[in-house]
C-alpha positions as a printed Julia matrix, in Angstrom:
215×3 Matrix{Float64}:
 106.37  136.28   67.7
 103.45  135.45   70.48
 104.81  132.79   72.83
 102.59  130.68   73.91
 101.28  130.96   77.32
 101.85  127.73   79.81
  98.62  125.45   80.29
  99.42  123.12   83.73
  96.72  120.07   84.54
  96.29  119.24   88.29
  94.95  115.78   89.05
  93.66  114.32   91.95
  94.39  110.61   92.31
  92.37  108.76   93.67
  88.95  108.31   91.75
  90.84  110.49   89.12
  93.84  108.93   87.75
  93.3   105.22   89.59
  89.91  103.58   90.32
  90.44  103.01   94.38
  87.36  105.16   95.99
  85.66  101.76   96.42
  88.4   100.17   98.29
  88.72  103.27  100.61
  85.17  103.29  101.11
  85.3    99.59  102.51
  88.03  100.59  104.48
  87.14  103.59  106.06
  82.95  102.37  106.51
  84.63   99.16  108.71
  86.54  101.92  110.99
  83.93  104.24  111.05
  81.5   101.23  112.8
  84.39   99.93  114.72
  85.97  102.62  116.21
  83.19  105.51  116.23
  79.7   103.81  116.3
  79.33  105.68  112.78
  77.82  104.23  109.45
  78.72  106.71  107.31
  82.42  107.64  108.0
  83.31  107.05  104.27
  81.35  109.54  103.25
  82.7   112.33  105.46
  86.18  111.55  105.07
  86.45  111.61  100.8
  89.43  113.65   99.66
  91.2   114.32  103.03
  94.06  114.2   104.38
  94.88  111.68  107.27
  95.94  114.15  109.74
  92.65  116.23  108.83
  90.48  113.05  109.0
  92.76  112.34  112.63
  91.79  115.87  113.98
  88.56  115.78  113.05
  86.99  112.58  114.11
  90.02  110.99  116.57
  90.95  113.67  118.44
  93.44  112.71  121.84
  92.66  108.62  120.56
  96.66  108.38  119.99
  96.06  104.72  120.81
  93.48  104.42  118.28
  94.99  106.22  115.69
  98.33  104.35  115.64
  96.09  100.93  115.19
  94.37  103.02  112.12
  97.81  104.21  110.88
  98.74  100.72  110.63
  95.67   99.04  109.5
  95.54  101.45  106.61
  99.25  100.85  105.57
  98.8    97.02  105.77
  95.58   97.92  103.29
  97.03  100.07  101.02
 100.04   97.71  100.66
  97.43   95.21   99.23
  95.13   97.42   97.16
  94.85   97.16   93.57
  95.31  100.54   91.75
  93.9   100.53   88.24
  94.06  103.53   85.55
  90.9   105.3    85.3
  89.2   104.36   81.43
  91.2   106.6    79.27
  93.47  108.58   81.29
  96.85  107.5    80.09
  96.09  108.31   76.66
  94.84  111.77   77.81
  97.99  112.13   79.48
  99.82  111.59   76.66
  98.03  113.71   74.66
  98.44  116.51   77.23
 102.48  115.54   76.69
 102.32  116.0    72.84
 100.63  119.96   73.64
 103.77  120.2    76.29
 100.79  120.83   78.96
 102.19  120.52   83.01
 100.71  117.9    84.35
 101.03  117.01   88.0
  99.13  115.15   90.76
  97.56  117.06   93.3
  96.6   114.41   96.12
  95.46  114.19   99.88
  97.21  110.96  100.4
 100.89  111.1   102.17
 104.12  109.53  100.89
 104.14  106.15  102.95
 100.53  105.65  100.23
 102.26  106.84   97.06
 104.8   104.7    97.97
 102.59  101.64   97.79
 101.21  102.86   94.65
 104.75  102.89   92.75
 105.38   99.75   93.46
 102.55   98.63   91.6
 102.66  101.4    89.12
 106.78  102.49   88.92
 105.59  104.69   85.71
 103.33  106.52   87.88
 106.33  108.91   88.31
 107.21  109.35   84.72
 103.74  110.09   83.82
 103.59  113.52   86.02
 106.0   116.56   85.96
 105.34  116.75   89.48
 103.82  114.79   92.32
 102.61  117.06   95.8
 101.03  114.87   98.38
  99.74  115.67  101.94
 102.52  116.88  103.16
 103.25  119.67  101.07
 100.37  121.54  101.87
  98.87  122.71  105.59
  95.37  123.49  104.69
  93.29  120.07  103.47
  90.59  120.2   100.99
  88.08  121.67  100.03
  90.75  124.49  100.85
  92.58  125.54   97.71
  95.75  125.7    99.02
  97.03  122.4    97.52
  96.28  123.47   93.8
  97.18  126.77   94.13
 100.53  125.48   95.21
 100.47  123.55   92.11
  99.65  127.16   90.02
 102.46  128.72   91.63
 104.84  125.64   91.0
 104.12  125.68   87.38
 103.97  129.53   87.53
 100.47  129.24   85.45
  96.89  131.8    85.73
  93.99  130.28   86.71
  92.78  130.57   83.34
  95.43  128.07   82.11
  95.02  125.38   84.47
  92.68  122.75   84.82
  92.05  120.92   87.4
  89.95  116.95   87.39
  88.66  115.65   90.32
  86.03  113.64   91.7
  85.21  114.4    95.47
  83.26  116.57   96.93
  85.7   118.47   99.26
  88.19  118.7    96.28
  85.85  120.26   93.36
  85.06  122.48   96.42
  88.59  123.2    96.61
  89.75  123.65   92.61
  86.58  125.79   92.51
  87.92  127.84   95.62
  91.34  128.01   93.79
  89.64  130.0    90.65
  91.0   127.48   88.13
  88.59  125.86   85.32
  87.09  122.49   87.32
  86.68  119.11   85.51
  84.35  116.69   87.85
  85.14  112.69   87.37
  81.46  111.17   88.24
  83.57  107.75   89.4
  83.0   108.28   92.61
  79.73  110.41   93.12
  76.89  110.65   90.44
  76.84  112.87   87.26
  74.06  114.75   89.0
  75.51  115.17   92.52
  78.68  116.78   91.3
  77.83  119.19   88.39
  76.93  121.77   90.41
  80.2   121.6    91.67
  82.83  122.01   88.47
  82.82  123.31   84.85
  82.11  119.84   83.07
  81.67  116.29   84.17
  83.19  113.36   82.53
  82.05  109.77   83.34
  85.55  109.3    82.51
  88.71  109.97   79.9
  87.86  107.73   76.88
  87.49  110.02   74.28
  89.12  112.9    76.09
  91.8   115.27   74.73
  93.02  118.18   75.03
  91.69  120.09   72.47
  88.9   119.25   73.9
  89.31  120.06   77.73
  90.01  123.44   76.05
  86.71  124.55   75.03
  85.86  124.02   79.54
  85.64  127.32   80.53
  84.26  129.22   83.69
């Protein structure tokens, strides 16, 4: 008898499974004028780690980046983190086809932390949950979703990965897996070059469905 081959789903989560890109983009626009003189921070900073976004545009401002550390804790502590249209009942469908399922995120513990207290089921809803600090390399390097493959022990041809950034459909695509692109966050047109399929988002989803998105 064939046994069936394991199928694993990697998720971002912001813009993916919980509608907070607008938020962030508040947040990081004010410290982008602030701090740097720069309009456009927001923009440059989209599915990165903090430590990446730290290195990259507050390098040897320890001073400065403590006051960021904390004005983006106090933030996240009041952000409102609602489910994407459609994505818990795509998630449960992907439970009834015993599909892997984890989130595959930029953001660090001390945010996921903030995030179960608003959403406690968050962690029931995921086999697995790999943040920041489980991975070196930040997107749009692969390494965080092929850590997720390797977890799960699936091929790239069974695993799908749904995102919405720019660096991170940069990165599933790096990683070889099939790339689902959630325009929540940048247009339908911006990101299709960059994925397999682009949903507007999961109503009317399923898996049988995500199936037929190949590479």
């Amino acid at each position: 008898m064939e046994t069936m081959e394991t199928i694993s789903v990697l998720f971002d989560f912001d813009g993916v499974v919980v509608d907070t890109e607008t938020q962030y983009s508040i947040f990081w626009h004010k410290i982008g004028v602030n701090y740097l003189g720069m309009e456009e921070l927001e923009n440059r900073v989209k599915g990165q780690t903090l430590t990446y976004i730290y290195d990259t545009f507050f390098s040897g401002m320890t001073k400065e980046q403590a006051e960021i550390t904390g004005l983006l804790n106090s933030f996240e502590e009041k952000m409102t983190f609602d489910f994407i249209p459609g994505v818990l009942d795509f998630i449960s469908d992907l439970h009834r086809h015993s599909v892997k399922t984890a989130v595959v995120t930029s953001s660090n513990e001390i945010k996921m932390a903030a995030v179960y207290r608003v959403h406690p089921e968050i962690k029931t809803l995921f086999d697995r949950i790999l943040t920041a600090e489980m991975f070196v390399a930040s997107k749009p390097a692969p390494d965080c979703f092929l850590l997720g493959m390797e977890i799960f022990g699936t091929t790239l041809e069974n695993t799908y990965v749904f995102e919405d950034s720019f660096n991170g459909l940069k990165a599933g695509m790096a990683s070889g897996a099939n790339v689902i692109g959630l325009a929540t966050t940048n247009s339908y047109m911006d990101i299709a070059p960059l994925c397999h399929h682009v949903l507007e988002d999961f109503q009317g989803f399923t898996y049988d469905k995500m199936l037929q998105v190949h590479k």
